[in-house]
Each structure stands twice: as C-alpha cells, then as structure tokens.
Amino acid sequence: MSPHPVETPEDANPGGDAPQTLDALRSAIMRQYDDASRRMKQVASFVLDKPEDVAFETLAVVAERADVQPSTLVRFAKTLGYAGASQMQKVIRDELLSSHISLAYGERARAFGASEGVGDEGLSTILDEFAEADILALTHLRQSVSAEQIRTSVEAIIAADNVYLAGFRRAFPVAAYLAYALQRAGKRVVFLDGAGGLWEQQARGIRAEDLLIAISFRPYAEETVRCHALALERGAQVLSITDSNVSPLVKPGHQSLLLRESEVRAFRSLTAPLCLAQSLVVAYAFAITPEG
C-alpha cells in the first residue's frame, strides 16, 4: 500500500477550508455524514466518539481500532479539506491538550491498563480500574453536558402532558430509575418496560403533547430506536440520552444529551448515565417546587 495515496476528485472538500477547531470539525463531519459511504461513516463515527484515540495514536493504530485501512483515514481527512490525516489529528490533539489534557491522558492510561491480563495480583486492581474509569466518565459528562442543556431538558419535561420512557437492554436500569423518580416527583410517567413483548403497544399511546425520553448506547437497542421513530411520527418531542452525534436517536429539532460510558476489560458502566438521570430528576424537582 502506498504511504501517500493519490488524491482523486471526490477527495476534495467542496466546502472550502479545512476545520481548525474541534467544534468546526464535528460540524463538518455531521454535514457530510448522511451522504457518506459506509466506510466513511465508520471513520466519522470513530472520530466523533474517540477523539483521544485519533489525537494521540499513530495512523496505523487509529486505522486498526476503527477497523479500516490507513488510506481510508487519509481519504476521509481530505474530504474535510485537510492535506492528510496528520493535519486532522493535529487539530484534535491541540484542542484536547489545551482544554482536556487530564481526560485525554487518563483515557490512554486506562486503555493500556485494561489491555493487561488478570493474574492473582491483578484481581486486587479491578476495583481501582473500574473506579478510575468511572471518574473519567463523570469528568467527561461534566464537559459534554452543559447547565443550559439540563435547563432546556427540564423545561421539556415540565411542558409535557406525559413523559414516556424507553430504555431497553443495558439502558433499562436508567429508564427504570427515571420512571420511578419522576413519578415520585409528581410527573405523569409511562414506562415502556416491554413486559410480554408489548413495548410497541405501550408506545402507541404517545401524543404530540407528550415527551419521549429515549436512552440507548451502541449497539443501539432496536426497541428504543423504533419507539423513537414512533414518537416522531406522532409529533411528540424527544429527549435522547445517547453516546454519539451519529446515534439513530439524534435528530434535528430535538434535544440530545451525549455522554461517554466508561469501559474496562470490555465491560461498560452505567455510572455516567445514572448520574445524568439523577441530575435531571433533582433539577426537575427544584424547578416545580415553589420558592418559600
């Protein structure tokens, strides 16, 4: 494979100059995402979801983790206006080093530690690994979800006649907690628990005046995605709690709260999603409580 792939006409960025900030890069990726090929979507998802890997690893390592060829990364960078992948990496790296250096370094150290085997001595470190990973996930949550997003999410909950909650498989505990806590706080709630396989029948009661809170992380639960689509068909508002800008739960005109789950030895934690859920409930309770 040639280390310098030849640029073809489709490699050129029709939009002009290459993005010079991480926010601009994310926006450029999202503009092109729907029309991209399957491989380019695969790279786009990796760049959006794993910026630390893209920033601090070699091109070969990034390609391996994204499950593409290095030349595909080069072509992807060129569609965004960069001369090559290293220029895109530099933009991401410079911003992470200036604003999120502890998170970026911590993610790399955790990934290294998680790749080690578990011997007799290693068993005693598992708690430390999971605790450290959850600390990193919570740090990322504080950086990725703003106070304004919490405020607008609470306003949507208040405005809704009923709040429907959809979270299946791993996200089920988060949805169950929100259903319990919001109901205790006085909100009318419909928990789509899918008992007896009747989740679709449960979801069909949603109306335009209602709000669906949809929770799912990669690989996205089909039941949640279909409940989300049904809510949009009915004209209801949707608040999504998910992990990527290219998640099927992210739609223009609807709110999305994005977070990154911690992962150690292929096990993913729900610490960050549950923290976010609890924050929404407490913020809602304060918002509806008259000042005394």
mmCIF file with all atom_site columns, C-alpha atoms in Angstrom, residues 76-290:
data_model
loop_
_atom_site.group_PDB
_atom_site.id
_atom_site.type_symbol
_atom_site.label_atom_id
_atom_site.label_alt_id
_atom_site.label_comp_id
_atom_site.label_asym_id
_atom_site.label_entity_id
_atom_site.label_seq_id
_atom_site.pdbx_PDB_ins_code
_atom_site.Cartn_x
_atom_site.Cartn_y
_atom_site.Cartn_z
_atom_site.occupancy
_atom_site.B_iso_or_equiv
_atom_site.pdbx_formal_charge
_atom_site.auth_seq_id
_atom_site.auth_comp_id
_atom_site.auth_asym_id
_atom_site.auth_atom_id
_atom_site.pdbx_PDB_model_num
ATOM 1   C CA . PHE A 1 76  ? -11.668 10.891  4.996  1.00 0.00 ? 76  PHE A CA 1
ATOM 2   C CA . ALA A 1 77  ? -9.409  13.755  6.112  1.00 0.00 ? 77  ALA A CA 1
ATOM 3   C CA . LYS A 1 78  ? -9.170  15.009  2.526  1.00 0.00 ? 78  LYS A CA 1
ATOM 4   C CA . THR A 1 79  ? -12.960 15.151  2.169  1.00 0.00 ? 79  THR A CA 1
ATOM 5   C CA . LEU A 1 80  ? -12.833 17.671  5.011  1.00 0.00 ? 80  LEU A CA 1
ATOM 6   C CA . GLY A 1 81  ? -10.206 19.796  3.284  1.00 0.00 ? 81  GLY A CA 1
ATOM 7   C CA . TYR A 1 82  ? -7.044  18.590  5.039  1.00 0.00 ? 82  TYR A CA 1
ATOM 8   C CA . ALA A 1 83  ? -3.897  17.711  3.121  1.00 0.00 ? 83  ALA A CA 1
ATOM 9   C CA . GLY A 1 84  ? -3.788  14.419  5.020  1.00 0.00 ? 84  GLY A CA 1
ATOM 10  C CA . ALA A 1 85  ? -4.823  12.641  8.199  1.00 0.00 ? 85  ALA A CA 1
ATOM 11  C CA . SER A 1 86  ? -1.988  14.072  10.298 1.00 0.00 ? 86  SER A CA 1
ATOM 12  C CA . GLN A 1 87  ? -3.355  17.614  9.868  1.00 0.00 ? 87  GLN A CA 1
ATOM 13  C CA . MET A 1 88  ? -6.751  16.470  11.140 1.00 0.00 ? 88  MET A CA 1
ATOM 14  C CA . GLN A 1 89  ? -5.061  14.712  14.059 1.00 0.00 ? 89  GLN A CA 1
ATOM 15  C CA . LYS A 1 90  ? -3.189  17.902  14.953 1.00 0.00 ? 90  LYS A CA 1
ATOM 16  C CA . VAL A 1 91  ? -6.389  19.956  15.162 1.00 0.00 ? 91  VAL A CA 1
ATOM 17  C CA . ILE A 1 92  ? -7.935  17.435  17.554 1.00 0.00 ? 92  ILE A CA 1
ATOM 18  C CA . ARG A 1 93  ? -4.729  16.992  19.579 1.00 0.00 ? 93  ARG A CA 1
ATOM 19  C CA . ASP A 1 94  ? -4.101  20.733  20.032 1.00 0.00 ? 94  ASP A CA 1
ATOM 20  C CA . GLU A 1 95  ? -7.596  21.329  21.380 1.00 0.00 ? 95  GLU A CA 1
ATOM 21  C CA . LEU A 1 96  ? -7.541  18.320  23.697 1.00 0.00 ? 96  LEU A CA 1
ATOM 22  C CA . LEU A 1 97  ? -4.179  19.353  25.095 1.00 0.00 ? 97  LEU A CA 1
ATOM 23  C CA . SER A 1 98  ? -5.405  22.883  25.742 1.00 0.00 ? 98  SER A CA 1
ATOM 24  C CA . SER A 1 99  ? -8.738  22.046  27.342 1.00 0.00 ? 99  SER A CA 1
ATOM 25  C CA . HIS A 1 100 ? -8.991  18.357  28.267 1.00 0.00 ? 100 HIS A CA 1
ATOM 26  C CA . ILE A 1 101 ? -5.456  17.212  28.880 1.00 0.00 ? 101 ILE A CA 1
ATOM 27  C CA . SER A 1 102 ? -6.205  15.248  32.044 1.00 0.00 ? 102 SER A CA 1
ATOM 28  C CA . LEU A 1 103 ? -9.063  13.390  30.374 1.00 0.00 ? 103 LEU A CA 1
ATOM 29  C CA . ALA A 1 104 ? -7.041  12.623  27.251 1.00 0.00 ? 104 ALA A CA 1
ATOM 30  C CA . TYR A 1 105 ? -4.085  11.295  29.234 1.00 0.00 ? 105 TYR A CA 1
ATOM 31  C CA . GLY A 1 106 ? -6.306  9.379   31.618 1.00 0.00 ? 106 GLY A CA 1
ATOM 32  C CA . GLU A 1 107 ? -8.132  7.657   28.762 1.00 0.00 ? 107 GLU A CA 1
ATOM 33  C CA . ARG A 1 108 ? -4.860  6.477   27.271 1.00 0.00 ? 108 ARG A CA 1
ATOM 34  C CA . ALA A 1 109 ? -3.544  5.214   30.614 1.00 0.00 ? 109 ALA A CA 1
ATOM 35  C CA . ARG A 1 110 ? -6.816  3.408   31.335 1.00 0.00 ? 110 ARG A CA 1
ATOM 36  C CA . ALA A 1 111 ? -6.847  1.786   27.896 1.00 0.00 ? 111 ALA A CA 1
ATOM 37  C CA . PHE A 1 112 ? -3.311  0.496   28.479 1.00 0.00 ? 112 PHE A CA 1
ATOM 38  C CA . GLY A 1 113 ? -4.187  -0.861  31.918 1.00 0.00 ? 113 GLY A CA 1
ATOM 39  C CA . ALA A 1 114 ? -7.355  -2.505  30.640 1.00 0.00 ? 114 ALA A CA 1
ATOM 40  C CA . SER A 1 115 ? -5.402  -4.404  27.983 1.00 0.00 ? 115 SER A CA 1
ATOM 41  C CA . GLU A 1 116 ? -3.328  -6.250  30.592 1.00 0.00 ? 116 GLU A CA 1
ATOM 42  C CA . GLY A 1 117 ? -4.294  -9.749  31.710 1.00 0.00 ? 117 GLY A CA 1
ATOM 43  C CA . VAL A 1 118 ? -5.711  -10.510 35.132 1.00 0.00 ? 118 VAL A CA 1
ATOM 44  C CA . GLY A 1 119 ? -3.441  -12.593 37.323 1.00 0.00 ? 119 GLY A CA 1
ATOM 45  C CA . ASP A 1 120 ? -3.699  -13.271 41.032 1.00 0.00 ? 120 ASP A CA 1
ATOM 46  C CA . GLU A 1 121 ? -2.267  -9.841  41.802 1.00 0.00 ? 121 GLU A CA 1
ATOM 47  C CA . GLY A 1 122 ? -4.373  -8.207  39.078 1.00 0.00 ? 122 GLY A CA 1
ATOM 48  C CA . LEU A 1 123 ? -7.624  -9.248  40.748 1.00 0.00 ? 123 LEU A CA 1
ATOM 49  C CA . SER A 1 124 ? -6.993  -6.732  43.513 1.00 0.00 ? 124 SER A CA 1
ATOM 50  C CA . THR A 1 125 ? -6.752  -3.904  40.964 1.00 0.00 ? 125 THR A CA 1
ATOM 51  C CA . ILE A 1 126 ? -10.106 -4.458  39.258 1.00 0.00 ? 126 ILE A CA 1
ATOM 52  C CA . LEU A 1 127 ? -11.955 -2.167  41.664 1.00 0.00 ? 127 LEU A CA 1
ATOM 53  C CA . ASP A 1 128 ? -9.321  0.511   41.122 1.00 0.00 ? 128 ASP A CA 1
ATOM 54  C CA . GLU A 1 129 ? -9.640  0.189   37.341 1.00 0.00 ? 129 GLU A CA 1
ATOM 55  C CA . PHE A 1 130 ? -13.420 0.496   37.368 1.00 0.00 ? 130 PHE A CA 1
ATOM 56  C CA . ALA A 1 131 ? -13.374 3.378   39.834 1.00 0.00 ? 131 ALA A CA 1
ATOM 57  C CA . GLU A 1 132 ? -10.799 5.250   37.746 1.00 0.00 ? 132 GLU A CA 1
ATOM 58  C CA . ALA A 1 133 ? -12.758 4.627   34.551 1.00 0.00 ? 133 ALA A CA 1
ATOM 59  C CA . ASP A 1 134 ? -15.962 5.924   36.171 1.00 0.00 ? 134 ASP A CA 1
ATOM 60  C CA . ILE A 1 135 ? -14.155 9.031   37.410 1.00 0.00 ? 135 ILE A CA 1
ATOM 61  C CA . LEU A 1 136 ? -13.038 9.709   33.836 1.00 0.00 ? 136 LEU A CA 1
ATOM 62  C CA . ALA A 1 137 ? -16.566 9.134   32.512 1.00 0.00 ? 137 ALA A CA 1
ATOM 63  C CA . LEU A 1 138 ? -18.012 11.555  35.060 1.00 0.00 ? 138 LEU A CA 1
ATOM 64  C CA . THR A 1 139 ? -15.371 14.131  34.164 1.00 0.00 ? 139 THR A CA 1
ATOM 65  C CA . HIS A 1 140 ? -16.328 13.788  30.528 1.00 0.00 ? 140 HIS A CA 1
ATOM 66  C CA . LEU A 1 141 ? -20.021 14.116  31.457 1.00 0.00 ? 141 LEU A CA 1
ATOM 67  C CA . ARG A 1 142 ? -19.347 17.483  33.117 1.00 0.00 ? 142 ARG A CA 1
ATOM 68  C CA . GLN A 1 143 ? -17.591 18.651  29.963 1.00 0.00 ? 143 GLN A CA 1
ATOM 69  C CA . SER A 1 144 ? -20.112 17.339  27.439 1.00 0.00 ? 144 SER A CA 1
ATOM 70  C CA . VAL A 1 145 ? -23.462 18.264  29.060 1.00 0.00 ? 145 VAL A CA 1
ATOM 71  C CA . SER A 1 146 ? -23.974 21.929  29.895 1.00 0.00 ? 146 SER A CA 1
ATOM 72  C CA . ALA A 1 147 ? -26.165 23.607  32.501 1.00 0.00 ? 147 ALA A CA 1
ATOM 73  C CA . GLU A 1 148 ? -28.190 25.085  29.634 1.00 0.00 ? 148 GLU A CA 1
ATOM 74  C CA . GLN A 1 149 ? -28.890 21.613  28.275 1.00 0.00 ? 149 GLN A CA 1
ATOM 75  C CA . ILE A 1 150 ? -30.104 20.483  31.703 1.00 0.00 ? 150 ILE A CA 1
ATOM 76  C CA . ARG A 1 151 ? -32.346 23.550  31.916 1.00 0.00 ? 151 ARG A CA 1
ATOM 77  C CA . THR A 1 152 ? -33.935 23.001  28.492 1.00 0.00 ? 152 THR A CA 1
ATOM 78  C CA . SER A 1 153 ? -34.379 19.297  29.217 1.00 0.00 ? 153 SER A CA 1
ATOM 79  C CA . VAL A 1 154 ? -36.195 20.077  32.461 1.00 0.00 ? 154 VAL A CA 1
ATOM 80  C CA . GLU A 1 155 ? -38.385 22.611  30.631 1.00 0.00 ? 155 GLU A CA 1
ATOM 81  C CA . ALA A 1 156 ? -39.356 19.889  28.148 1.00 0.00 ? 156 ALA A CA 1
ATOM 82  C CA . ILE A 1 157 ? -40.282 17.543  30.995 1.00 0.00 ? 157 ILE A CA 1
ATOM 83  C CA . ILE A 1 158 ? -42.390 20.234  32.659 1.00 0.00 ? 158 ILE A CA 1
ATOM 84  C CA . ALA A 1 159 ? -44.171 21.141  29.410 1.00 0.00 ? 159 ALA A CA 1
ATOM 85  C CA . ALA A 1 160 ? -45.119 17.560  28.529 1.00 0.00 ? 160 ALA A CA 1
ATOM 86  C CA . ASP A 1 161 ? -48.505 16.157  29.462 1.00 0.00 ? 161 ASP A CA 1
ATOM 87  C CA . ASN A 1 162 ? -46.917 12.740  29.941 1.00 0.00 ? 162 ASN A CA 1
ATOM 88  C CA . VAL A 1 163 ? -43.335 11.540  29.882 1.00 0.00 ? 163 VAL A CA 1
ATOM 89  C CA . TYR A 1 164 ? -42.765 8.239   28.104 1.00 0.00 ? 164 TYR A CA 1
ATOM 90  C CA . LEU A 1 165 ? -39.546 6.417   28.946 1.00 0.00 ? 165 LEU A CA 1
ATOM 91  C CA . ALA A 1 166 ? -37.820 3.959   26.591 1.00 0.00 ? 166 ALA A CA 1
ATOM 92  C CA . GLY A 1 167 ? -34.607 2.204   27.549 1.00 0.00 ? 167 GLY A CA 1
ATOM 93  C CA . PHE A 1 168 ? -34.031 -1.455  26.781 1.00 0.00 ? 168 PHE A CA 1
ATOM 94  C CA . ARG A 1 169 ? -31.230 -3.959  27.376 1.00 0.00 ? 169 ARG A CA 1
ATOM 95  C CA . ARG A 1 170 ? -28.293 -2.255  29.133 1.00 0.00 ? 170 ARG A CA 1
ATOM 96  C CA . ALA A 1 171 ? -30.124 1.084   29.311 1.00 0.00 ? 171 ALA A CA 1
ATOM 97  C CA . PHE A 1 172 ? -33.118 -0.472  31.110 1.00 0.00 ? 172 PHE A CA 1
ATOM 98  C CA . PRO A 1 173 ? -31.897 0.456   34.649 1.00 0.00 ? 173 PRO A CA 1
ATOM 99  C CA . VAL A 1 174 ? -31.550 4.120   33.634 1.00 0.00 ? 174 VAL A CA 1
ATOM 100 C CA . ALA A 1 175 ? -35.070 4.248   32.210 1.00 0.00 ? 175 ALA A CA 1
ATOM 101 C CA . ALA A 1 176 ? -36.454 2.394   35.239 1.00 0.00 ? 176 ALA A CA 1
ATOM 102 C CA . TYR A 1 177 ? -34.838 4.886   37.613 1.00 0.00 ? 177 TYR A CA 1
ATOM 103 C CA . LEU A 1 178 ? -36.203 7.871   35.681 1.00 0.00 ? 178 LEU A CA 1
ATOM 104 C CA . ALA A 1 179 ? -39.692 6.334   35.659 1.00 0.00 ? 179 ALA A CA 1
ATOM 105 C CA . TYR A 1 180 ? -39.586 5.754   39.416 1.00 0.00 ? 180 TYR A CA 1
ATOM 106 C CA . ALA A 1 181 ? -38.055 9.097   40.375 1.00 0.00 ? 181 ALA A CA 1
ATOM 107 C CA . LEU A 1 182 ? -40.100 11.327  38.055 1.00 0.00 ? 182 LEU A CA 1
ATOM 108 C CA . GLN A 1 183 ? -43.298 9.641   39.234 1.00 0.00 ? 183 GLN A CA 1
ATOM 109 C CA . ARG A 1 184 ? -42.284 10.237  42.841 1.00 0.00 ? 184 ARG A CA 1
ATOM 110 C CA . ALA A 1 185 ? -41.722 13.886  41.914 1.00 0.00 ? 185 ALA A CA 1
ATOM 111 C CA . GLY A 1 186 ? -45.312 14.133  40.690 1.00 0.00 ? 186 GLY A CA 1
ATOM 112 C CA . LYS A 1 187 ? -44.894 13.761  36.915 1.00 0.00 ? 187 LYS A CA 1
ATOM 113 C CA . ARG A 1 188 ? -47.221 11.540  34.896 1.00 0.00 ? 188 ARG A CA 1
ATOM 114 C CA . VAL A 1 189 ? -44.989 8.814   33.501 1.00 0.00 ? 189 VAL A CA 1
ATOM 115 C CA . VAL A 1 190 ? -45.459 5.887   31.123 1.00 0.00 ? 190 VAL A CA 1
ATOM 116 C CA . PHE A 1 191 ? -42.648 3.360   31.471 1.00 0.00 ? 191 PHE A CA 1
ATOM 117 C CA . LEU A 1 192 ? -42.213 1.324   28.287 1.00 0.00 ? 192 LEU A CA 1
ATOM 118 C CA . ASP A 1 193 ? -40.913 -1.752  30.029 1.00 0.00 ? 193 ASP A CA 1
ATOM 119 C CA . GLY A 1 194 ? -41.800 -4.117  27.193 1.00 0.00 ? 194 GLY A CA 1
ATOM 120 C CA . ALA A 1 195 ? -43.328 -6.722  29.513 1.00 0.00 ? 195 ALA A CA 1
ATOM 121 C CA . GLY A 1 196 ? -44.666 -9.608  27.472 1.00 0.00 ? 196 GLY A CA 1
ATOM 122 C CA . GLY A 1 197 ? -43.092 -8.108  24.345 1.00 0.00 ? 197 GLY A CA 1
ATOM 123 C CA . LEU A 1 198 ? -45.746 -5.371  24.306 1.00 0.00 ? 198 LEU A CA 1
ATOM 124 C CA . TRP A 1 199 ? -43.424 -2.363  24.108 1.00 0.00 ? 199 TRP A CA 1
ATOM 125 C CA . GLU A 1 200 ? -44.833 -1.252  20.741 1.00 0.00 ? 200 GLU A CA 1
ATOM 126 C CA . GLN A 1 201 ? -48.407 -1.395  22.027 1.00 0.00 ? 201 GLN A CA 1
ATOM 127 C CA . GLN A 1 202 ? -47.333 0.562   25.107 1.00 0.00 ? 202 GLN A CA 1
ATOM 128 C CA . ALA A 1 203 ? -45.708 3.231   22.937 1.00 0.00 ? 203 ALA A CA 1
ATOM 129 C CA . ARG A 1 204 ? -48.718 3.745   20.684 1.00 0.00 ? 204 ARG A CA 1
ATOM 130 C CA . GLY A 1 205 ? -50.405 5.927   23.287 1.00 0.00 ? 205 GLY A CA 1
ATOM 131 C CA . ILE A 1 206 ? -47.884 8.739   22.839 1.00 0.00 ? 206 ILE A CA 1
ATOM 132 C CA . ARG A 1 207 ? -49.313 12.024  21.552 1.00 0.00 ? 207 ARG A CA 1
ATOM 133 C CA . ALA A 1 208 ? -47.938 15.316  20.260 1.00 0.00 ? 208 ALA A CA 1
ATOM 134 C CA . GLU A 1 209 ? -48.314 16.849  23.732 1.00 0.00 ? 209 GLU A CA 1
ATOM 135 C CA . ASP A 1 210 ? -46.070 14.202  25.297 1.00 0.00 ? 210 ASP A CA 1
ATOM 136 C CA . LEU A 1 211 ? -42.312 13.771  25.639 1.00 0.00 ? 211 LEU A CA 1
ATOM 137 C CA . LEU A 1 212 ? -40.343 10.595  24.971 1.00 0.00 ? 212 LEU A CA 1
ATOM 138 C CA . ILE A 1 213 ? -37.057 10.174  26.833 1.00 0.00 ? 213 ILE A CA 1
ATOM 139 C CA . ALA A 1 214 ? -35.154 7.601   24.771 1.00 0.00 ? 214 ALA A CA 1
ATOM 140 C CA . ILE A 1 215 ? -31.985 6.043   26.203 1.00 0.00 ? 215 ILE A CA 1
ATOM 141 C CA . SER A 1 216 ? -29.656 3.798   24.239 1.00 0.00 ? 216 SER A CA 1
ATOM 142 C CA . PHE A 1 217 ? -25.947 3.295   23.586 1.00 0.00 ? 217 PHE A CA 1
ATOM 143 C CA . ARG A 1 218 ? -24.027 1.442   20.903 1.00 0.00 ? 218 ARG A CA 1
ATOM 144 C CA . PRO A 1 219 ? -25.101 -1.128  19.795 1.00 0.00 ? 219 PRO A CA 1
ATOM 145 C CA . TYR A 1 220 ? -28.430 0.657   19.861 1.00 0.00 ? 220 TYR A CA 1
ATOM 146 C CA . ALA A 1 221 ? -31.454 -1.329  21.036 1.00 0.00 ? 221 ALA A CA 1
ATOM 147 C CA . GLU A 1 222 ? -33.897 -1.838  18.172 1.00 0.00 ? 222 GLU A CA 1
ATOM 148 C CA . GLU A 1 223 ? -36.873 -1.420  20.511 1.00 0.00 ? 223 GLU A CA 1
ATOM 149 C CA . THR A 1 224 ? -35.685 2.031   21.611 1.00 0.00 ? 224 THR A CA 1
ATOM 150 C CA . VAL A 1 225 ? -34.958 3.135   18.044 1.00 0.00 ? 225 VAL A CA 1
ATOM 151 C CA . ARG A 1 226 ? -38.444 2.080   16.941 1.00 0.00 ? 226 ARG A CA 1
ATOM 152 C CA . CYS A 1 227 ? -40.118 3.794   19.902 1.00 0.00 ? 227 CYS A CA 1
ATOM 153 C CA . HIS A 1 228 ? -38.135 6.907   18.990 1.00 0.00 ? 228 HIS A CA 1
ATOM 154 C CA . ALA A 1 229 ? -39.359 6.744   15.369 1.00 0.00 ? 229 ALA A CA 1
ATOM 155 C CA . LEU A 1 230 ? -42.959 6.232   16.512 1.00 0.00 ? 230 LEU A CA 1
ATOM 156 C CA . ALA A 1 231 ? -42.774 9.283   18.787 1.00 0.00 ? 231 ALA A CA 1
ATOM 157 C CA . LEU A 1 232 ? -41.512 11.408  15.896 1.00 0.00 ? 232 LEU A CA 1
ATOM 158 C CA . GLU A 1 233 ? -44.349 10.132  13.687 1.00 0.00 ? 233 GLU A CA 1
ATOM 159 C CA . ARG A 1 234 ? -46.861 11.190  16.348 1.00 0.00 ? 234 ARG A CA 1
ATOM 160 C CA . GLY A 1 235 ? -45.317 14.674  16.571 1.00 0.00 ? 235 GLY A CA 1
ATOM 161 C CA . ALA A 1 236 ? -44.082 14.254  20.133 1.00 0.00 ? 236 ALA A CA 1
ATOM 162 C CA . GLN A 1 237 ? -40.933 15.893  21.440 1.00 0.00 ? 237 GLN A CA 1
ATOM 163 C CA . VAL A 1 238 ? -37.981 13.616  22.102 1.00 0.00 ? 238 VAL A CA 1
ATOM 164 C CA . LEU A 1 239 ? -35.145 13.902  24.595 1.00 0.00 ? 239 LEU A CA 1
ATOM 165 C CA . SER A 1 240 ? -32.392 11.404  23.776 1.00 0.00 ? 240 SER A CA 1
ATOM 166 C CA . ILE A 1 241 ? -29.672 10.207  26.134 1.00 0.00 ? 241 ILE A CA 1
ATOM 167 C CA . THR A 1 242 ? -27.072 8.542   23.953 1.00 0.00 ? 242 THR A CA 1
ATOM 168 C CA . ASP A 1 243 ? -23.379 8.374   23.089 1.00 0.00 ? 243 ASP A CA 1
ATOM 169 C CA . SER A 1 244 ? -22.769 9.860   19.645 1.00 0.00 ? 244 SER A CA 1
ATOM 170 C CA . ASN A 1 245 ? -23.801 12.631  17.287 1.00 0.00 ? 245 ASN A CA 1
ATOM 171 C CA . VAL A 1 246 ? -24.473 9.924   14.713 1.00 0.00 ? 246 VAL A CA 1
ATOM 172 C CA . SER A 1 247 ? -26.646 7.840   17.017 1.00 0.00 ? 247 SER A CA 1
ATOM 173 C CA . PRO A 1 248 ? -30.032 6.968   15.421 1.00 0.00 ? 248 PRO A CA 1
ATOM 174 C CA . LEU A 1 249 ? -31.630 8.749   18.387 1.00 0.00 ? 249 LEU A CA 1
ATOM 175 C CA . VAL A 1 250 ? -30.145 12.139  17.425 1.00 0.00 ? 250 VAL A CA 1
ATOM 176 C CA . LYS A 1 251 ? -32.493 14.132  15.194 1.00 0.00 ? 251 LYS A CA 1
ATOM 177 C CA . PRO A 1 252 ? -32.563 17.831  14.223 1.00 0.00 ? 252 PRO A CA 1
ATOM 178 C CA . GLY A 1 253 ? -35.078 19.853  16.197 1.00 0.00 ? 253 GLY A CA 1
ATOM 179 C CA . HIS A 1 254 ? -34.988 17.517  19.191 1.00 0.00 ? 254 HIS A CA 1
ATOM 180 C CA . GLN A 1 255 ? -32.804 17.530  22.271 1.00 0.00 ? 255 GLN A CA 1
ATOM 181 C CA . SER A 1 256 ? -29.911 15.132  22.791 1.00 0.00 ? 256 SER A CA 1
ATOM 182 C CA . LEU A 1 257 ? -27.665 14.670  25.802 1.00 0.00 ? 257 LEU A CA 1
ATOM 183 C CA . LEU A 1 258 ? -24.434 12.959  24.771 1.00 0.00 ? 258 LEU A CA 1
ATOM 184 C CA . LEU A 1 259 ? -22.148 11.150  27.169 1.00 0.00 ? 259 LEU A CA 1
ATOM 185 C CA . ARG A 1 260 ? -19.429 8.553   27.142 1.00 0.00 ? 260 ARG A CA 1
ATOM 186 C CA . GLU A 1 261 ? -19.746 5.390   29.181 1.00 0.00 ? 261 GLU A CA 1
ATOM 187 C CA . SER A 1 262 ? -16.693 4.089   30.984 1.00 0.00 ? 262 SER A CA 1
ATOM 188 C CA . GLU A 1 263 ? -15.336 0.753   29.788 1.00 0.00 ? 263 GLU A CA 1
ATOM 189 C CA . VAL A 1 264 ? -12.864 -1.618  31.406 1.00 0.00 ? 264 VAL A CA 1
ATOM 190 C CA . ARG A 1 265 ? -11.995 -5.050  30.025 1.00 0.00 ? 265 ARG A CA 1
ATOM 191 C CA . ALA A 1 266 ? -14.956 -4.840  27.611 1.00 0.00 ? 266 ALA A CA 1
ATOM 192 C CA . PHE A 1 267 ? -17.425 -4.179  30.483 1.00 0.00 ? 267 PHE A CA 1
ATOM 193 C CA . ARG A 1 268 ? -19.266 -0.859  30.261 1.00 0.00 ? 268 ARG A CA 1
ATOM 194 C CA . SER A 1 269 ? -20.530 1.021   33.290 1.00 0.00 ? 269 SER A CA 1
ATOM 195 C CA . LEU A 1 270 ? -23.792 2.920   33.777 1.00 0.00 ? 270 LEU A CA 1
ATOM 196 C CA . THR A 1 271 ? -22.346 5.388   36.295 1.00 0.00 ? 271 THR A CA 1
ATOM 197 C CA . ALA A 1 272 ? -22.434 8.406   33.966 1.00 0.00 ? 272 ALA A CA 1
ATOM 198 C CA . PRO A 1 273 ? -25.950 7.760   32.554 1.00 0.00 ? 273 PRO A CA 1
ATOM 199 C CA . LEU A 1 274 ? -27.369 7.237   36.047 1.00 0.00 ? 274 LEU A CA 1
ATOM 200 C CA . CYS A 1 275 ? -25.658 10.402  37.301 1.00 0.00 ? 275 CYS A CA 1
ATOM 201 C CA . LEU A 1 276 ? -27.206 12.343  34.422 1.00 0.00 ? 276 LEU A CA 1
ATOM 202 C CA . ALA A 1 277 ? -30.630 10.802  35.095 1.00 0.00 ? 277 ALA A CA 1
ATOM 203 C CA . GLN A 1 278 ? -30.464 11.720  38.773 1.00 0.00 ? 278 GLN A CA 1
ATOM 204 C CA . SER A 1 279 ? -29.402 15.261  37.903 1.00 0.00 ? 279 SER A CA 1
ATOM 205 C CA . LEU A 1 280 ? -32.410 15.660  35.605 1.00 0.00 ? 280 LEU A CA 1
ATOM 206 C CA . VAL A 1 281 ? -34.814 14.439  38.287 1.00 0.00 ? 281 VAL A CA 1
ATOM 207 C CA . VAL A 1 282 ? -33.404 16.682  41.025 1.00 0.00 ? 282 VAL A CA 1
ATOM 208 C CA . ALA A 1 283 ? -33.344 19.684  38.670 1.00 0.00 ? 283 ALA A CA 1
ATOM 209 C CA . TYR A 1 284 ? -36.981 18.969  37.768 1.00 0.00 ? 284 TYR A CA 1
ATOM 210 C CA . ALA A 1 285 ? -37.975 18.720  41.430 1.00 0.00 ? 285 ALA A CA 1
ATOM 211 C CA . PHE A 1 286 ? -36.353 22.072  42.202 1.00 0.00 ? 286 PHE A CA 1
ATOM 212 C CA . ALA A 1 287 ? -37.949 23.684  39.139 1.00 0.00 ? 287 ALA A CA 1
ATOM 213 C CA . ILE A 1 288 ? -41.510 22.730  40.125 1.00 0.00 ? 288 ILE A CA 1
ATOM 214 C CA . THR A 1 289 ? -41.119 23.499  43.838 1.00 0.00 ? 289 THR A CA 1
ATOM 215 C CA . PRO A 1 290 ? -42.445 26.966  44.762 1.00 0.00 ? 290 PRO A CA 1
#
